Coordinates of C-alpha atoms in Angstrom, one line a residue:
X12 CA -0.1 0.0 0.1
X13 CA 1.3 3.4 -0.9
X14 CA 1.3 6.2 1.7
X15 CA 1.0 9.8 0.8
X16 CA 3.5 12.4 2.3
X17 CA 2.1 14.1 5.4
X18 CA 1.4 17.4 3.8
X19 CA -0.5 15.8 0.8
X20 CA -2.4 13.3 3.1
X21 CA -3.6 16.4 5.0
X22 CA -4.8 18.0 1.9
X23 CA -6.6 15.0 0.8
X24 CA -8.3 14.3 4.1
X25 CA -9.4 18.0 4.4
X26 CA -11.4 17.6 1.1
X27 CA -12.5 13.9 1.2
X28 CA -14.0 13.9 4.8
X29 CA -17.2 16.0 4.4
X30 CA -18.7 17.1 7.7
X31 CA -21.2 19.9 8.1
X32 CA -19.9 22.8 10.1
X33 CA -21.5 23.4 13.5
X34 CA -23.4 26.5 12.5
X35 CA -25.0 24.6 9.4
X36 CA -26.1 21.8 12.0
X37 CA -27.5 24.6 14.4
X38 CA -29.4 26.0 11.4
X39 CA -30.9 22.8 10.4
X40 CA -32.0 22.3 14.1
X41 CA -33.6 25.7 14.2
X42 CA -35.5 25.0 11.0
X43 CA -36.7 21.7 12.3
X44 CA -37.9 23.3 15.5
X45 CA -39.7 26.1 13.6
X46 CA -41.4 23.5 11.3
X47 CA -42.6 21.4 14.3
X48 CA -43.8 24.4 16.2
X49 CA -45.6 25.8 13.3
X50 CA -47.4 22.6 12.7
X51 CA -48.4 22.6 16.4
X52 CA -49.5 26.1 16.6
X53 CA -49.5 28.0 13.2
X54 CA -51.0 31.4 14.6
X55 CA -48.3 32.1 17.2
X56 CA -45.1 31.3 15.2
X57 CA -43.8 33.4 12.5
X58 CA -40.7 32.6 10.4
X59 CA -38.9 34.8 7.7
X60 CA -35.4 35.5 6.8
X61 CA -32.6 35.7 4.1
X62 CA -30.5 33.2 2.4
X63 CA -27.7 34.4 0.3
X64 CA -25.3 32.4 -2.1
X65 CA -22.0 33.8 -3.6
X66 CA -20.0 32.2 -6.2
X67 CA -16.8 33.4 -7.9
X68 CA -14.8 31.6 -10.7
X69 CA -11.8 33.1 -12.3
X70 CA -11.1 31.9 -15.8
X71 CA -7.3 32.4 -15.7
X72 CA -5.4 30.7 -12.8
X73 CA -3.6 33.0 -10.3
X74 CA 0.2 33.5 -10.4
X75 CA 0.3 32.4 -6.8
X76 CA 0.0 28.8 -5.6
X77 CA -1.9 29.9 -2.5
X78 CA -4.8 31.7 -4.5
X79 CA -8.0 30.0 -5.3
X80 CA -9.5 29.8 -8.8
X81 CA -13.0 29.7 -7.3
X82 CA -14.9 30.5 -4.1
X83 CA -18.3 29.7 -2.9
X84 CA -20.0 31.3 0.2
X85 CA -23.5 30.6 1.7
X86 CA -25.2 32.9 4.4
X87 CA -28.4 32.7 6.3
X88 CA -30.2 35.1 8.6
X89 CA -33.3 33.4 9.8
X90 CA -35.8 35.3 12.0
X91 CA -38.1 33.5 14.4
X92 CA -40.9 35.2 16.4
X93 CA -43.2 33.4 18.7
X94 CA -46.2 35.2 20.5
X95 CA -46.7 33.6 23.8
X96 CA -50.2 32.3 24.8
X97 CA -51.2 35.3 27.1
X98 CA -50.9 37.6 23.9
X99 CA -48.8 40.3 25.5
X100 CA -45.3 38.9 25.4
X101 CA -43.1 37.3 22.7
X102 CA -39.9 35.7 22.0
X103 CA -37.6 36.6 19.0
X104 CA -34.5 34.9 17.6
X105 CA -32.3 36.1 14.8
X106 CA -29.1 34.0 14.3
X107 CA -26.6 34.8 11.4
X108 CA -24.7 32.0 9.7
X109 CA -21.9 32.3 7.1
X110 CA -19.9 29.4 5.5
X111 CA -17.0 30.4 3.3
X112 CA -15.2 27.7 1.2
X113 CA -11.8 29.2 1.4
X114 CA -11.7 31.8 4.2
X115 CA -12.3 30.3 7.7
X116 CA -12.0 33.7 9.3
X117 CA -15.1 34.7 7.3
X118 CA -17.1 31.5 8.2
X119 CA -18.9 32.4 11.6
X120 CA -22.0 32.2 13.6
X121 CA -23.4 35.3 15.3
X122 CA -26.5 35.9 17.4
X123 CA -28.0 39.1 16.2
X124 CA -31.2 38.8 18.3
X125 CA -32.5 36.6 21.1
X126 CA -34.9 38.5 23.4
X127 CA -38.1 38.3 25.3
X128 CA -40.5 41.4 24.9
X129 CA -43.3 42.0 27.4
X130 CA -46.1 44.6 27.0
X131 CA -48.3 45.9 29.6
X132 CA -50.7 48.9 30.0
X133 CA -48.2 51.3 31.4
X134 CA -44.8 49.8 30.5
X135 CA -42.7 47.5 28.1
X136 CA -39.7 45.4 28.9
X137 CA -37.1 43.8 26.5
X138 CA -34.5 41.4 28.1
X139 CA -32.0 39.6 26.1
X140 CA -29.7 40.2 22.9
X141 CA -31.1 42.9 20.7
X142 CA -30.1 45.4 18.1
X143 CA -31.1 49.0 18.5
X144 CA -31.5 51.4 15.7
X145 CA -31.1 54.7 17.2
X146 CA -28.9 57.6 16.4
X147 CA -28.7 60.4 13.9
X148 CA -28.7 60.3 10.1
X149 CA -25.4 61.0 8.3
X150 CA -26.0 61.4 4.6
X151 CA -26.3 57.7 3.6
X152 CA -26.6 55.6 6.8
X153 CA -27.7 55.7 10.5
X154 CA -24.9 56.4 13.0
X155 CA -24.8 53.6 15.4
X156 CA -24.1 54.5 19.0
X157 CA -25.1 51.2 20.9
X158 CA -24.4 48.0 18.9
X159 CA -21.0 46.5 18.0
X160 CA -20.3 46.5 14.1
X161 CA -19.8 43.2 12.3
X162 CA -16.6 44.0 10.5
X163 CA -16.1 40.3 9.4
X164 CA -19.3 40.5 7.4
X165 CA -19.4 43.9 6.1
X166 CA -16.4 46.5 6.6
X167 CA -18.7 49.4 5.6
X168 CA -20.2 49.2 9.1
X169 CA -23.7 48.7 8.1
X170 CA -24.3 45.2 9.8
X171 CA -24.7 45.3 13.5
X172 CA -24.1 42.6 16.1
X173 CA -26.6 42.0 18.8
X174 CA -26.0 43.7 22.2
X175 CA -26.9 42.2 25.6
X176 CA -29.5 44.6 27.2
X177 CA -32.5 45.1 29.5
X178 CA -34.7 48.0 28.1
X179 CA -37.6 49.3 30.3
X180 CA -40.0 51.7 28.7
X181 CA -42.5 53.5 30.9
X182 CA -45.7 54.9 29.1
X183 CA -47.0 58.0 30.9
X184 CA -49.3 60.9 29.9
X185 CA -46.5 63.4 30.2
X186 CA -44.2 61.8 27.8

């Protein structure tokens, strides 16, 4: 039996043993739970989101041996919203998942939102991880003053990460 050099064996095994990344497995679990919950109670669960696929192929091969001739990337941002039985509180979950074929630093999972929201006659309470869009408008985009920016996903600072918070709003006649 012929053995491969260590460096070549590592390259072969990296591409021949296919396993789904953890974040793809988590997305499959969330989709499964959403499907099961929607069958059980279709009125209280809402699901929406975005799925994006990117592909690049360069006709000419690169002069450097480390450069790839093609690249595939997949991203998903599902949003789950569940209204609880009493009607005045809800749960929401928005994860973000990206898988990149060639760039492990770009492959990541982020939690954009995971919060519980309660509404009463004179107050509202939100607990968990949330994104807040508040600030001043600066020509093209909103200036962010609370959330961290997702520089891995979008260097132009338009994508925000979730921030742990507790938000209490008091509703009064005087404002």
